[in-house]
Structures are given as structure tokens and as C-alpha cells.
Coordinates of C-alpha atoms in Angstrom, one line a residue:
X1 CA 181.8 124.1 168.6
X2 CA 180.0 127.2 167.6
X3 CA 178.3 125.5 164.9
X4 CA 176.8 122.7 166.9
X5 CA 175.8 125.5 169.7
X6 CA 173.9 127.3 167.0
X7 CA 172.2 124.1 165.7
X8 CA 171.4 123.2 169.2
X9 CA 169.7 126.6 169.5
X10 CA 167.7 126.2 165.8
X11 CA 166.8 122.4 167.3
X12 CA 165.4 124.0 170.8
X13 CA 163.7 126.6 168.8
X14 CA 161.7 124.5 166.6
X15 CA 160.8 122.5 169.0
X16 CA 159.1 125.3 170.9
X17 CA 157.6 126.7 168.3
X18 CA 156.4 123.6 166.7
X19 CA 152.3 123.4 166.1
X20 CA 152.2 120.2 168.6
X21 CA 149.8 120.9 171.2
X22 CA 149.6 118.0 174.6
X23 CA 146.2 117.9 175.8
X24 CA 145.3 117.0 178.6
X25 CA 142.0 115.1 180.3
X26 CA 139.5 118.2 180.3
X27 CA 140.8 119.4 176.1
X28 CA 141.1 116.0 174.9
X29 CA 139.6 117.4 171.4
X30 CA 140.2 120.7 169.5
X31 CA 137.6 123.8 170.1
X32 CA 136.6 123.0 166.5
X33 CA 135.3 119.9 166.1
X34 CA 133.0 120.3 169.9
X35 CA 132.0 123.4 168.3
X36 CA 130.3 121.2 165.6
X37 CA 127.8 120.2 167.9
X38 CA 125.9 123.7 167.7
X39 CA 126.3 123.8 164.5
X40 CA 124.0 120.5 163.3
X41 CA 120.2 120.3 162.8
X42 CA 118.6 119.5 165.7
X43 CA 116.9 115.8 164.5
X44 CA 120.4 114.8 163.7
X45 CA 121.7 115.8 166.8
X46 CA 119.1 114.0 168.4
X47 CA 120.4 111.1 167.0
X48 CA 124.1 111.0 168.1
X49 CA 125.0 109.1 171.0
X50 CA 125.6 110.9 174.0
X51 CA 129.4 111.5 174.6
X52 CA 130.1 112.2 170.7
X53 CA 131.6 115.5 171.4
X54 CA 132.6 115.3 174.8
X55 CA 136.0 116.3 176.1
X56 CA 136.3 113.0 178.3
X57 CA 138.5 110.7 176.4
X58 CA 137.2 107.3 177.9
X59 CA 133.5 108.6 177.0
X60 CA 134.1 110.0 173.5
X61 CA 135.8 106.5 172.4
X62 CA 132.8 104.6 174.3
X63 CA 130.5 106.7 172.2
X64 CA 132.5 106.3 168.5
X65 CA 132.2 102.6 169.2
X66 CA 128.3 102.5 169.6
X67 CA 128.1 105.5 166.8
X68 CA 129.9 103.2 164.4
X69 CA 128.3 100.0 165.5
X70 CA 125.6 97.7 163.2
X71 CA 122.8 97.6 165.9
X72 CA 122.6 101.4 165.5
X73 CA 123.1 102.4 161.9
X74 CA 120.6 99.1 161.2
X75 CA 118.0 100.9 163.7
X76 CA 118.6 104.4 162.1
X77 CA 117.9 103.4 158.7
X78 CA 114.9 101.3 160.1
X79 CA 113.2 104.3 161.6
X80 CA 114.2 106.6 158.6
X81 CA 112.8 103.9 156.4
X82 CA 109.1 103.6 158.6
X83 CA 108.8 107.2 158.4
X84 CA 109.0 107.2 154.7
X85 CA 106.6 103.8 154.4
X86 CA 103.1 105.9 155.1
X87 CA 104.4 109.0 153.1
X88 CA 104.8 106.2 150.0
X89 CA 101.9 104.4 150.4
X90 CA 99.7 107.7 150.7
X91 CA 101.6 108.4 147.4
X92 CA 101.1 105.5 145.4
X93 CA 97.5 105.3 146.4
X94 CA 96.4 108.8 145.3
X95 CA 98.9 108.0 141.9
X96 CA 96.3 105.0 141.5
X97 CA 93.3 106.5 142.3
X98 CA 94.3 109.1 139.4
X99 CA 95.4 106.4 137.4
X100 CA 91.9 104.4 137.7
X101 CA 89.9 107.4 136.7
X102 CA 92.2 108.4 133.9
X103 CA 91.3 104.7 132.5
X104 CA 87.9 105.4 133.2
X105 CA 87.6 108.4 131.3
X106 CA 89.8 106.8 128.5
X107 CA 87.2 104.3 128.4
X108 CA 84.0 106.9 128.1
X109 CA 85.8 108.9 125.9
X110 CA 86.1 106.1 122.9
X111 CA 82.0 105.1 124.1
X112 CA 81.6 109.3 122.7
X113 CA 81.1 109.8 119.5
X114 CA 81.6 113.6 119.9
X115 CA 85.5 113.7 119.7
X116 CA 86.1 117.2 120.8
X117 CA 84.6 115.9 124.2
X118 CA 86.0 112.6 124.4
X119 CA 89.9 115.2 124.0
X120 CA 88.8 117.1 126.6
X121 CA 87.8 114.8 129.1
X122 CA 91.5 113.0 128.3
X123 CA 93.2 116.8 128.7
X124 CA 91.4 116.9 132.2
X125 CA 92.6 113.5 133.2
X126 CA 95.9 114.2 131.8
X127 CA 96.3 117.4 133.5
X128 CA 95.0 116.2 136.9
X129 CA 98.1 113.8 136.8
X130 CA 99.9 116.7 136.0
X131 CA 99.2 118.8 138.3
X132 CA 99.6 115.4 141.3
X133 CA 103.1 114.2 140.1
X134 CA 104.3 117.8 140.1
X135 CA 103.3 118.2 144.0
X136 CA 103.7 114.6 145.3
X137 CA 107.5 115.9 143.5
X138 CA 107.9 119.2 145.1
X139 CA 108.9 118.2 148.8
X140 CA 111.2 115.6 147.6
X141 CA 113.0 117.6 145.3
X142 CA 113.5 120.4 147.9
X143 CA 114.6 118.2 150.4
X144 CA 117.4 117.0 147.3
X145 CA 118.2 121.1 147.0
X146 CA 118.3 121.5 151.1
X147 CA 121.1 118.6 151.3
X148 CA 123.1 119.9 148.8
X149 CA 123.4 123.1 150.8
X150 CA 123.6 121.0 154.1
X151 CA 127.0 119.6 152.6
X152 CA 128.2 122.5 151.8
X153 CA 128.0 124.0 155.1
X154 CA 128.9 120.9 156.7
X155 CA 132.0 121.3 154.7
X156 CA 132.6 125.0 155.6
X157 CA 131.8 123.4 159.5
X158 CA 134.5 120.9 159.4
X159 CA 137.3 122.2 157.2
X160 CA 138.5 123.8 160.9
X161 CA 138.6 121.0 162.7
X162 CA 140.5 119.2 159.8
X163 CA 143.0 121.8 159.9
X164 CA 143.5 122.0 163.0
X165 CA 144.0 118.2 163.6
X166 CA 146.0 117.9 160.7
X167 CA 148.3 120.7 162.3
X168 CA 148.2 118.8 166.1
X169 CA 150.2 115.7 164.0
X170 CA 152.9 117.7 162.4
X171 CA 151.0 117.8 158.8
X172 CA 151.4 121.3 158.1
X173 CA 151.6 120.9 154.4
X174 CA 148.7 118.4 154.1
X175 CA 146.7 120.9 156.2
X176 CA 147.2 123.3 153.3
X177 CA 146.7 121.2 150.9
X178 CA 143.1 120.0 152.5
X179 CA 142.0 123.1 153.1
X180 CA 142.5 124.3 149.6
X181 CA 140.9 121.5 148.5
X182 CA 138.0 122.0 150.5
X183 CA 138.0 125.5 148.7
X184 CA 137.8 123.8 145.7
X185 CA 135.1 121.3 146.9
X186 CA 132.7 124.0 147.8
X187 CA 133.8 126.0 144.3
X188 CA 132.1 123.2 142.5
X189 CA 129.9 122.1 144.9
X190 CA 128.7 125.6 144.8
X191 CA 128.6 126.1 140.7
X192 CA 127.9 123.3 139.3
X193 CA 125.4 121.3 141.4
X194 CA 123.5 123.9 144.1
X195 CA 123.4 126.3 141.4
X196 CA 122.6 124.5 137.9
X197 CA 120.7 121.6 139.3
X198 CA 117.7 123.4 140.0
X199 CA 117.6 124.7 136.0
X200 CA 118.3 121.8 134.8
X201 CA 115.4 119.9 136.8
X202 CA 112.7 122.9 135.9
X203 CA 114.0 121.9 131.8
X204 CA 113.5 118.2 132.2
X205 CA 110.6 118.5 134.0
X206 CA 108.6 121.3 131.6
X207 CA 110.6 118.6 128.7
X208 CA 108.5 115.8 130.8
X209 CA 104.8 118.4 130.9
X210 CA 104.9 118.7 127.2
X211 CA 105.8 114.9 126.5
X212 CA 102.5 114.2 128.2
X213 CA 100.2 116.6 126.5
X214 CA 101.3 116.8 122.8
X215 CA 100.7 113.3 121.4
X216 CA 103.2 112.0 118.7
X217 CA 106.0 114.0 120.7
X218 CA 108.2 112.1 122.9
X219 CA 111.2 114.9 124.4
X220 CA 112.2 111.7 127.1
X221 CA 115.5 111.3 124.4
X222 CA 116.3 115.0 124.7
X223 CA 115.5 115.2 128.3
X224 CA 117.8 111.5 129.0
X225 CA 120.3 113.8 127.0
X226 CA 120.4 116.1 129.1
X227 CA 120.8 114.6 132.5
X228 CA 123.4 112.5 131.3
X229 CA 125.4 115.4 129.8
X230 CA 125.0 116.5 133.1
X231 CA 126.5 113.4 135.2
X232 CA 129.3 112.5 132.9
X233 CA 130.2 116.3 133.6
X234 CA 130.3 116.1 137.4
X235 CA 131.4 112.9 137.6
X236 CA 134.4 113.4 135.2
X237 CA 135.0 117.3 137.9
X238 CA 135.2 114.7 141.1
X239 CA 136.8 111.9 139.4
X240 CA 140.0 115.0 138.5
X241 CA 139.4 116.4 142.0
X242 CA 139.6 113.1 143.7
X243 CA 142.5 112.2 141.6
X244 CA 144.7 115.6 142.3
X245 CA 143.7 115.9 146.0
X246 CA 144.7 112.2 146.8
X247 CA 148.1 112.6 145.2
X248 CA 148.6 115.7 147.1
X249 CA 148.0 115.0 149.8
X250 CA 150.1 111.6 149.8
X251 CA 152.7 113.3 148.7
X252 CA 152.3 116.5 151.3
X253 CA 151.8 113.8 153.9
X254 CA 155.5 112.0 153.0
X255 CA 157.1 115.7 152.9
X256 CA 155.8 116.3 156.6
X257 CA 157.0 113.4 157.7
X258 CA 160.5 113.7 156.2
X259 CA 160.7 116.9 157.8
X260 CA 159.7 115.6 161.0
X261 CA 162.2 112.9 160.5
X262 CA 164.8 115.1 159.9
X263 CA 164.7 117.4 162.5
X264 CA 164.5 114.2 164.9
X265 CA 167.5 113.0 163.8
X266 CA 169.5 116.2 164.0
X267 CA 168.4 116.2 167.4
X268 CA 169.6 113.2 168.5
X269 CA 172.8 113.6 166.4
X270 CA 173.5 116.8 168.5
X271 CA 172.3 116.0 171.9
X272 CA 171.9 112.0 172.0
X273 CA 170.6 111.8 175.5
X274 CA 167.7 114.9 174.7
X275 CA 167.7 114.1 171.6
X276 CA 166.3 110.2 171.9
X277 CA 164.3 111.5 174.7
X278 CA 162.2 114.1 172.8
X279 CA 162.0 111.4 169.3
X280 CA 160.3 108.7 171.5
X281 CA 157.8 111.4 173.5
X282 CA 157.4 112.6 169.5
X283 CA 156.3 109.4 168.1
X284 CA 154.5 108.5 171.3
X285 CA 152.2 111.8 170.8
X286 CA 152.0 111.4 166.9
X287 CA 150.5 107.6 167.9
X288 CA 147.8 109.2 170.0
X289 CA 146.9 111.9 167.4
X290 CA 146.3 109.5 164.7
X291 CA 144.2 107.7 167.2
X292 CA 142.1 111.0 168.2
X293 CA 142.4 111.9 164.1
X294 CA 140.5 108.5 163.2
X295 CA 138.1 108.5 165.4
X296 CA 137.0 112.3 164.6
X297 CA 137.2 111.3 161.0
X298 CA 134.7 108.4 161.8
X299 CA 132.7 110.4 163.5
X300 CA 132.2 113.0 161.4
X301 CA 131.5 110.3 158.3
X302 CA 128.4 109.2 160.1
X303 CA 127.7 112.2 161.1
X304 CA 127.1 113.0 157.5
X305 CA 125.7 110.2 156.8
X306 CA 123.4 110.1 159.3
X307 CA 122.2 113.6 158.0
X308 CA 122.1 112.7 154.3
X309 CA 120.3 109.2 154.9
X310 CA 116.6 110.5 155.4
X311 CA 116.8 112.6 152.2
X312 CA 118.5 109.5 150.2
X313 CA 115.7 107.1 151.7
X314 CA 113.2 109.7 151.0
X315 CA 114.5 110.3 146.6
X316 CA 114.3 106.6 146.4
X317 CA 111.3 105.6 148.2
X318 CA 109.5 107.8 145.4
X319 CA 111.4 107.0 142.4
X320 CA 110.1 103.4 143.1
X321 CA 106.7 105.2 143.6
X322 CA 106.5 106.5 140.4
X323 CA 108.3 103.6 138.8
X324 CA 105.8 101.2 140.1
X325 CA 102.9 103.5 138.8
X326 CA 104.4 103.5 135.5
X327 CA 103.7 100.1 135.5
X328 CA 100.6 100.3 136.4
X329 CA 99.3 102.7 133.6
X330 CA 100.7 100.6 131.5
X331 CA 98.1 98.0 132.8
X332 CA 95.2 100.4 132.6
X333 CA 96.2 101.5 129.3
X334 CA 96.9 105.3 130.1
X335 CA 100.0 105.6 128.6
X336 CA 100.2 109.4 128.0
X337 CA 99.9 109.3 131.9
X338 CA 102.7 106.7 132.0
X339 CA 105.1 108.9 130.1
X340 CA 104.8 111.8 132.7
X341 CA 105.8 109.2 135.4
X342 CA 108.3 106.9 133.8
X343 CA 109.8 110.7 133.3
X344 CA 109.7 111.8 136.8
X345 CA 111.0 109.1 138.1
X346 CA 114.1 109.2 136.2
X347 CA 114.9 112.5 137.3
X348 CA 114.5 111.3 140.7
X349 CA 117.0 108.8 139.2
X350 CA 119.1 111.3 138.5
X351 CA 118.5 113.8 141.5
X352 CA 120.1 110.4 143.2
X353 CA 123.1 110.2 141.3
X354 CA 124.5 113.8 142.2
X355 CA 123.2 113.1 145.8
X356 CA 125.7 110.0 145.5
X357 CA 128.6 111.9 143.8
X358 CA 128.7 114.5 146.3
X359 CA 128.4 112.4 149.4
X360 CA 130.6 110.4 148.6
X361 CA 133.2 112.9 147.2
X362 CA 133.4 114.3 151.2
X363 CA 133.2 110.6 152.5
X364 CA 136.2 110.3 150.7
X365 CA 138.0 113.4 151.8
X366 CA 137.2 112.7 155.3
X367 CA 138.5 109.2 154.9
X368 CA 141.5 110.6 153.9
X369 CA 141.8 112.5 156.7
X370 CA 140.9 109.6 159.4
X371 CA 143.8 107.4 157.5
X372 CA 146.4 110.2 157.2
X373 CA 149.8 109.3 159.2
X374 CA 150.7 111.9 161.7
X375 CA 154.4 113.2 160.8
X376 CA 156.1 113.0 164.4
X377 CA 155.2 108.9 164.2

């Protein structure tokens, strides 16, 4: 008799105590995630439906299902994509125009019979492309630097919202285990591409410079070398990360739920009638939190997306730029010229591929979280 008094008691006091919070009409979602609102740029705020982070259930589920819906991603990345058309073409046309002179002088300088002023005319046109590529490169490149720090404080936004959802479902273990993963996240997110990117980028580009003015000296195989070092690095880091974080927290996700499982059947064991009574109100909440957890999770996936698609657009809408002027200096014959650009645009190549790897490194985590059971189900 004593004993079951005293599990009774234990019962009654984890129940009480328990992290699972009801809320009601007017706290439908956490403090964290509306909180996210003030903490977005204000053109992608400007984007979000209205109703995103609104307390209202009914309009906050009417506003994930026209977030997440074809007619407005498709119209997003149409008006991103217009806004980057005239930016291109002013591009490529001032690429040509350089291009069409450099042939020119290419042309008077072999009509010369003075040599040391047919090599400087070709060191002027050579530089002049020079000195364009570099600043037709600049923006786009800072834009790549500016994401990579967006994402990182998008991550440091979010990781409270995470835990604290994870917690509303009974997942105190997988909370743990995703916020010390977002730790880690931001560690290398932090070290190895915010932080060497920009070094490596100034290398391959001075490696790309002196390609173009010493003759007979191609660095493009030691500057390839390089940026592939690099990505096999990072990629191999988040293929580990993915790897240990996804078998965590699968595993952390079945201990919670055990636990949870447990503790319902003691209850029910000890005081049937109470006992059913609080499993079914358990599982009914834990059904509801998964449904508020997945539709945060989707939200704040195209969220991100909708912040990193501009800067994406922007990367590639060059690096076909400078591909397609490659092959026109090829045309024209100015093939010092073309070995600047064929080089810029594959680091633009490469800028893309750690934009890729990181995005979709917290896609991933954030898909984890949407599809994570809640424990009380």
C-alpha cells in the first residue's frame, strides 16, 4: 500500500512538473519563434505572407499553406530573377565592349612594327579587363560573404524556438542534442567557411591576376587545386555532422518517447481510471505539437530560403556572365582576356558550392525538426 501511495505521488509529481505547456487561442506559438519576425531583414519580411507569425491558429495555418504554395515561390523567384536580368545584361555588355576593344587593339598591335608598343597597348587592354571583372565581382562576392553570416545568425535566431518546441513535445533529450548541434553548426560555420573563405577567394583571385598578365604561366591548375581542396574538406565536415546529428537525434528522439511511454503506463497501472484519462489527453496534445512543430519547421525553411534565393540567383546569373564572355574572347581571339574570365567564373562556381553546402546543411536540420515525433504521442 505504501509503495503504490508513494508511486502515485512520484506519478502526480512528474506530471506537474513536466515541460508540457497547453496553449491556448491568443499563445498558440512559443515567444521564440514570433520573436523571429523582428529579427529578419526587412525585404524578406516584406515578402512573407501576412499571418506567418501570428498567434491565431486558423490564420497562421491559412498563411503556411499560401507560404508553402507553387504560385508564390514560382512568383518569388520570378521577381528575384527580373531584378537580376538588367544587372546581367549591363554586365555582359560592358564585358563585350572591353572584349571588342581588346581585339581591336590586338589587332593594331601585330599592324606595329615597334613591339614594345604593340606590349603595351595589350598590358592596357589586359589591365582594363582587369580592373572590370574585379568590380563587376566585388558586389556579388560580398553579397556571398553577407549570407554566410545571415545563416549564422539565422541559426543563433532559431535554435530558441527549436528548443523550446522540442521541449513543448516531451523531447527533452533531442532538445539537447539539437541545440548542441547547432553549437557545432555555427563552430564550423564560423571557422571554416565565414572565416577562410574570404582568404581563400583573395588567393585564387590574385592566382587568376597573374594568369592573365604573365604569358606562358597558367596558375588555373593550382588555383582548381585549391578550391577543391577546399570543398572536399567542407563537404566531407557536413557529410560527418549530418551523419552524427541524424543518428542522435533518432536515437534521443526513441529515448524520449520510451520515457514518455513509460511513465504513461505506470500511470495507468496505478490509477486506471486517471491514468487512461491523462495517456489519451497526452497523446492528444503530443498530435497537436507535431502539427504546430511541422508547420514552424516549414516555415522557417522558406523563410531561409526565401532569404538566401536573391544572393543564389544573383552568384549564378554572373557565373553564366562571365562564362558566356569566355566564350566570346575566345571568338575575338583575346585569350589572355579569356583566361581571367573562365577563372572568375569558376570561383563563382565555387562561391556556389559552399552557398549550397551550408543551406542545405540547416534545411536539413530544420527538416529534422518539422519530422521529429513528439514523445507524449
Amino acid at each position: 500500500m505504501v509503495k503504490k501511495l508513494l508511486i502515485t505521488i512520484i506519478l502526480f509529481a512528474l506530471l506537474f512538473t513536466s515541460p508540457i505547456t497547453v496553449y491556448a487561442e491568443q499563445d498558440y506559438l512559443p515567444d521564440e519563434y514570433v520573436d523571429i519576425e523582428d529579427t529578419l531583414p526587412e525585404d524578406v519580411a516584406d515578402k512573407l505572407p501576412d499571418g506567418v507569425f501570428s498567434d491565431d491558429a486558423d490564420e497562421f495555418t491559412s498563411s503556411i499553406s499560401e507560404l508553402t504554395s507553387w504560385q508564390f515561390i514560382i512568383d518569388y523567384a520570378f521577381d528575384v530573377l527580373g531584378l537580376n536580368v538588367d544587372e546581367a545584361i549591363r554586365a555582359f555588355a560592358t564585358i563585350l565592349a572591353l572584349l571588342a576593344l581588346c581585339a581591336l587593339l590586338n589587332m593594331l598591335k601585330h599592324s606595329l612594327e615597334n613591339t614594345a608598343l604593340g606590349s603595351a597597348l595589350s598590358l592596357v587592354s589586359s589591365a582594363a579587363i582587369i580592373a572590370t571583372v574585379v568590380e563587376l565581382s566585388k558586389e556579388p562576392l560580398e553579397r556571398a560573404m553577407s549570407l554566410l553570416e545571415y545563416v549564422r545568425t539565422f541559426i543563433n535566431t532559431v535554435s530558441p524556438t527549436m528548443t523550446a518546441m522540442y521541449a513543448m513535445g516531451g523531447n527533452i533529450t533531442s532538445a539537447l542534442v539539437n541545440n548542441y548541434g547547432l553549437i557545432v553548426f555555427i563552430t564550423i560555420l564560423d571557422n571554416i567557411c565565414i572565416s577562410s573563405l574570404e582568404f581563400i577567394l583573395g588567393i585564387c583571385m590574385a592566382l587568376a591576376i597573374s594568369s592573365s598578365f604573365i604569358e606562358g604561366n597558367n596558375l588555373s591548375a593550382l588555383s582548381n587545386g585549391i578550391k577543391k581542396a577546399f570543398t572536399f574538406f567542407l563537404g566531407f565536415i557536413m557529410l560527418l555532422f549530418t551523419t552524427v546529428i541524424s543518428t542522435q537525434t533518432l536515437l534521443a528522439s526513441k529515448a524520449d518517447t520510451i520515457t514518455a511511454k513509460t511513465a504513461k503506463l505506470l500511470a495507468m497501472q496505478v490509477i486506471p481510471v486517471v491514468g487512461s484519462t491523462v495517456g489519451e489527453s497526452l497523446r492528444t496534445a503530443g498530435a497537436s505539437i507535431e502539427y504546430l512543430r511541422s508547420n514552424v519547421g516549414v516555415a522557417l525553411i522558406v523563410i531561409l530560403i526565401i532569404a538566401i534565393l536573391p544572393t543564389i540567383i544573383t552568384i549564378s546569373i554572373y557565373r553564366l556572365v562571365f562564362i558566356a564572355g569566355n566564350a566570346v574572347s575566345g571568338l575575338l581571339g583575346c585569350s589572355r582576356e579569356g583566361t581571367l574570365i573562365l577563372e572568375i567564373s569558376s570561383i563563382f562556381g565555387y562561391v556556389l558550392a559552399i552557398l549550397y553546402i551550408s543551406s542545405i546543411v540547416v534545411i536539413y536540420l530544420l527538416t529534422i525538426f518539422a519530422k521529429c515525433s513528439s514523445a507524449l504521442g
